[in-house]
Amino acid sequence: MIELSESAASHFRNLIASQNIAGLGIRIRAVGAGTPQGDCQLEFCEPNELTGSEWEIECEGFSIYVHADSVTALDGASIDFQRDATGGQLSIKAPALRGSAPSADASLIERVRYLIDSEVNPQLASHGGRVSLREVTAEGIVVLQFGGGCHGCGMVDVTLRNGIEKTLRERIPEVTGVRDVTDHASGAKPYYGRRTG
């Protein structure tokens, strides 16, 4: 189910030994499984914290407990640890964690939402912003609402036309345009302030 490299197993053994708690293990769960934001959460797990519904993976000297709701999303996952000058980097690759892109015959809304969640919002997040899909009209107009650092941002029109609209129209031919319905005057912490006067 989950493949654990020897370097990752050694890393976990060292972490567990440093805690000095009998029977301590590692619990792993999928967070946001099936979405482009899917991620893994790792934590120590004492024996009295187990519910009995976890899947146990016995390793040399410790166990990994997979949260029952995460079994499907973490099937085929691999965990590795690469040592470096600053200590090391733990990496988890879980092919099923984030689901897959909708097929070409999925609804227009599904394809637009997936593209916004998987590509547009991660880029906006670098400026503390995000965008939410409000609707897709019968004419193919994608109606969006901005939030975070994009709410009231002086560059939102550039982001909308040269970034979001361009991406959506190139990738999804049925999209004919994009419209912003955000009340930008009420934005409290825009990434770029708007010019007045």
CSV table of N, CA, C and O in Angstrom, one decimal, residues 24-79:
chain,number,residue,atom,x,y,z
A,24,LEU,N,5.1,4.4,20.6
A,24,LEU,CA,4.8,5.5,19.7
A,24,LEU,C,4.9,5.1,18.2
A,24,LEU,O,5.9,4.4,17.9
A,25,GLY,N,4.0,5.6,17.4
A,25,GLY,CA,4.1,5.3,16.0
A,25,GLY,C,3.9,6.6,15.2
A,25,GLY,O,3.8,7.7,15.8
A,26,ILE,N,3.7,6.5,13.9
A,26,ILE,CA,3.5,7.6,13.0
A,26,ILE,C,2.1,7.4,12.4
A,26,ILE,O,1.8,6.4,11.9
A,27,ARG,N,1.2,8.5,12.5
A,27,ARG,CA,-0.1,8.4,11.8
A,27,ARG,C,0.0,9.3,10.6
A,27,ARG,O,0.6,10.4,10.6
A,28,ILE,N,-0.6,8.8,9.5
A,28,ILE,CA,-0.6,9.6,8.3
A,28,ILE,C,-2.1,9.7,7.8
A,28,ILE,O,-2.8,8.7,7.9
A,29,ARG,N,-2.4,10.8,7.3
A,29,ARG,CA,-3.8,11.0,6.8
A,29,ARG,C,-3.8,11.9,5.6
A,29,ARG,O,-2.9,12.8,5.5
A,30,ALA,N,-4.7,11.8,4.7
A,30,ALA,CA,-4.8,12.6,3.6
A,30,ALA,C,-5.8,13.8,3.9
A,30,ALA,O,-6.8,13.6,4.6
A,31,VAL,N,-5.4,15.0,3.6
A,31,VAL,CA,-6.2,16.2,3.8
A,31,VAL,C,-6.6,16.7,2.5
A,31,VAL,O,-5.7,17.0,1.6
A,32,GLY,N,-7.9,17.0,2.3
A,32,GLY,CA,-8.3,17.5,1.0
A,32,GLY,C,-8.2,16.5,-0.2
A,32,GLY,O,-8.0,16.9,-1.3
A,33,ALA,N,-8.3,15.2,0.1
A,33,ALA,CA,-8.1,14.2,-0.9
A,33,ALA,C,-9.1,14.4,-2.0
A,33,ALA,O,-10.2,14.8,-1.8
A,34,GLY,N,-8.6,14.1,-3.2
A,34,GLY,CA,-9.4,14.2,-4.4
A,34,GLY,C,-9.5,15.7,-5.0
A,34,GLY,O,-10.2,15.9,-6.0
A,35,THR,N,-8.8,16.6,-4.3
A,35,THR,CA,-8.9,18.0,-4.8
A,35,THR,C,-7.4,18.4,-5.2
A,35,THR,O,-6.5,17.8,-4.7
A,36,PRO,N,-7.3,19.4,-6.0
A,36,PRO,CA,-5.9,19.9,-6.3
A,36,PRO,C,-5.1,20.3,-5.1
A,36,PRO,O,-3.9,20.4,-5.2
A,37,GLN,N,-5.8,20.6,-4.0
A,37,GLN,CA,-5.1,21.0,-2.8
A,37,GLN,C,-4.7,19.9,-1.9
A,37,GLN,O,-4.3,20.1,-0.7
A,38,GLY,N,-5.0,18.6,-2.3
A,38,GLY,CA,-4.7,17.5,-1.5
A,38,GLY,C,-3.3,17.5,-0.9
A,38,GLY,O,-2.4,17.8,-1.6
A,39,ASP,N,-3.2,17.0,0.3
A,39,ASP,CA,-1.9,17.0,1.0
A,39,ASP,C,-1.9,15.9,2.0
A,39,ASP,O,-2.9,15.3,2.3
A,40,CYS,N,-0.7,15.6,2.6
A,40,CYS,CA,-0.6,14.6,3.6
A,40,CYS,C,-0.2,15.2,4.9
A,40,CYS,O,0.5,16.2,5.0
A,41,GLN,N,-0.8,14.6,6.0
A,41,GLN,CA,-0.5,15.1,7.3
A,41,GLN,C,0.2,14.0,8.1
A,41,GLN,O,-0.4,12.9,8.2
A,42,LEU,N,1.3,14.2,8.7
A,42,LEU,CA,2.0,13.2,9.5
A,42,LEU,C,2.0,13.7,11.0
A,42,LEU,O,2.2,14.9,11.2
A,43,GLU,N,1.9,12.8,11.9
A,43,GLU,CA,2.0,13.1,13.3
A,43,GLU,C,2.3,11.9,14.1
A,43,GLU,O,2.1,10.8,13.7
A,44,PHE,N,2.9,12.2,15.3
A,44,PHE,CA,3.1,11.1,16.2
A,44,PHE,C,1.8,10.5,16.7
A,44,PHE,O,0.8,11.3,16.8
A,45,CYS,N,1.8,9.3,17.0
A,45,CYS,CA,0.5,8.6,17.5
A,45,CYS,C,0.9,7.7,18.6
A,45,CYS,O,1.6,6.7,18.4
A,46,GLU,N,0.3,8.0,19.8
A,46,GLU,CA,0.5,7.1,21.0
A,46,GLU,C,-0.5,6.0,20.9
A,46,GLU,O,-1.6,6.2,20.3
A,47,PRO,N,-0.3,4.8,21.5
A,47,PRO,CA,-1.2,3.7,21.4
A,47,PRO,C,-2.6,4.1,21.9
A,47,PRO,O,-3.6,3.6,21.3
A,48,ASN,N,-2.8,4.9,22.9
A,48,ASN,CA,-4.1,5.2,23.4
A,48,ASN,C,-4.9,6.2,22.5
A,48,ASN,O,-6.0,6.5,22.7
A,49,GLU,N,-4.2,6.7,21.5
A,49,GLU,CA,-4.8,7.6,20.5
A,49,GLU,C,-5.4,6.9,19.3
A,49,GLU,O,-6.1,7.5,18.5
A,50,LEU,N,-5.2,5.6,19.2
A,50,LEU,CA,-5.7,4.8,18.1
A,50,LEU,C,-7.1,4.5,18.3
A,50,LEU,O,-7.6,4.2,19.4
A,51,THR,N,-7.9,4.5,17.2
A,51,THR,CA,-9.3,4.2,17.3
A,51,THR,C,-9.6,2.8,16.9
A,51,THR,O,-10.7,2.3,17.1
A,52,GLY,N,-8.7,2.1,16.2
A,52,GLY,CA,-8.9,0.8,15.8
A,52,GLY,C,-9.3,0.7,14.3
A,52,GLY,O,-9.4,-0.4,13.8
A,53,SER,N,-9.6,1.8,13.7
A,53,SER,CA,-10.1,1.8,12.3
A,53,SER,C,-8.9,2.1,11.4
A,53,SER,O,-9.0,2.0,10.2
A,54,GLU,N,-7.7,2.4,11.9
A,54,GLU,CA,-6.5,2.7,11.1
A,54,GLU,C,-6.0,1.4,10.5
A,54,GLU,O,-6.1,0.3,11.0
A,55,TRP,N,-5.3,1.6,9.4
A,55,TRP,CA,-4.6,0.5,8.7
A,55,TRP,C,-3.2,0.5,9.3
A,55,TRP,O,-2.5,1.6,9.2
A,56,GLU,N,-2.7,-0.6,9.8
A,56,GLU,CA,-1.3,-0.6,10.3
A,56,GLU,C,-0.3,-1.1,9.4
A,56,GLU,O,-0.5,-2.2,8.8
A,57,ILE,N,0.8,-0.4,9.2
A,57,ILE,CA,1.9,-0.9,8.4
A,57,ILE,C,3.1,-1.1,9.4
A,57,ILE,O,3.6,-0.1,10.0
A,58,GLU,N,3.4,-2.3,9.6
A,58,GLU,CA,4.5,-2.6,10.5
A,58,GLU,C,5.8,-2.4,9.9
A,58,GLU,O,6.1,-3.0,8.8
A,59,CYS,N,6.7,-1.7,10.5
A,59,CYS,CA,8.0,-1.4,10.1
A,59,CYS,C,9.0,-1.9,11.2
A,59,CYS,O,8.5,-2.2,12.3
A,60,GLU,N,10.2,-1.9,10.9
A,60,GLU,CA,11.2,-2.4,11.8
A,60,GLU,C,11.3,-1.3,13.0
A,60,GLU,O,11.8,-0.2,12.8
A,61,GLY,N,10.8,-1.7,14.2
A,61,GLY,CA,10.9,-0.8,15.3
A,61,GLY,C,9.7,0.2,15.5
A,61,GLY,O,9.7,0.8,16.6
A,62,PHE,N,8.8,0.2,14.6
A,62,PHE,CA,7.7,1.1,14.8
A,62,PHE,C,6.6,0.8,13.8
A,62,PHE,O,6.8,-0.1,12.9
A,63,SER,N,5.4,1.4,13.9
A,63,SER,CA,4.3,1.2,13.0
A,63,SER,C,3.9,2.5,12.4
A,63,SER,O,3.9,3.6,13.1
A,64,ILE,N,3.4,2.5,11.2
A,64,ILE,CA,2.7,3.6,10.5
A,64,ILE,C,1.2,3.3,10.5
A,64,ILE,O,0.9,2.2,10.1
A,65,TYR,N,0.4,4.2,10.9
A,65,TYR,CA,-1.0,4.0,11.0
A,65,TYR,C,-1.7,4.9,9.9
A,65,TYR,O,-1.5,6.2,10.0
A,66,VAL,N,-2.4,4.4,9.0
A,66,VAL,CA,-3.0,5.1,7.9
A,66,VAL,C,-4.5,5.3,8.4
A,66,VAL,O,-5.2,4.4,8.6
A,67,HIS,N,-4.9,6.6,8.4
A,67,HIS,CA,-6.2,6.9,8.8
A,67,HIS,C,-7.2,6.2,7.8
A,67,HIS,O,-7.0,6.2,6.6
A,68,ALA,N,-8.2,5.6,8.4
A,68,ALA,CA,-9.2,4.8,7.5
A,68,ALA,C,-9.7,5.6,6.3
A,68,ALA,O,-9.8,5.0,5.2
A,69,ASP,N,-10.0,6.9,6.5
A,69,ASP,CA,-10.6,7.6,5.4
A,69,ASP,C,-9.6,8.0,4.3
A,69,ASP,O,-9.9,8.5,3.3
A,70,SER,N,-8.3,7.7,4.6
A,70,SER,CA,-7.2,8.1,3.7
A,70,SER,C,-6.6,6.9,2.9
A,70,SER,O,-5.8,7.1,2.1
A,71,VAL,N,-7.1,5.7,3.2
A,71,VAL,CA,-6.5,4.5,2.6
A,71,VAL,C,-6.5,4.6,1.0
A,71,VAL,O,-5.5,4.4,0.4
A,72,THR,N,-7.7,5.0,0.4
A,72,THR,CA,-7.8,5.0,-1.0
A,72,THR,C,-6.8,6.1,-1.6
A,72,THR,O,-6.1,5.9,-2.6
A,73,ALA,N,-6.8,7.3,-1.0
A,73,ALA,CA,-6.0,8.4,-1.5
A,73,ALA,C,-4.5,8.1,-1.3
A,73,ALA,O,-3.7,8.7,-2.1
A,74,LEU,N,-4.1,7.3,-0.4
A,74,LEU,CA,-2.7,7.0,-0.1
A,74,LEU,C,-2.2,5.7,-0.7
A,74,LEU,O,-1.1,5.3,-0.5
A,75,ASP,N,-3.1,5.0,-1.4
A,75,ASP,CA,-2.7,3.7,-2.0
A,75,ASP,C,-1.7,4.0,-3.1
A,75,ASP,O,-1.8,4.8,-3.9
A,76,GLY,N,-0.6,3.3,-3.0
A,76,GLY,CA,0.5,3.4,-3.9
A,76,GLY,C,1.5,4.6,-3.6
A,76,GLY,O,2.3,4.9,-4.4
A,77,ALA,N,1.3,5.2,-2.4
A,77,ALA,CA,2.2,6.3,-2.0
A,77,ALA,C,3.6,5.8,-1.7
A,77,ALA,O,3.8,4.6,-1.3
A,78,SER,N,4.6,6.7,-1.8
A,78,SER,CA,5.9,6.3,-1.4
A,78,SER,C,6.5,7.5,-0.5
A,78,SER,O,6.2,8.6,-0.8
A,79,ILE,N,7.2,7.1,0.5
A,79,ILE,CA,7.8,8.1,1.4
A,79,ILE,C,9.3,7.9,1.4
A,79,ILE,O,9.8,6.8,1.5
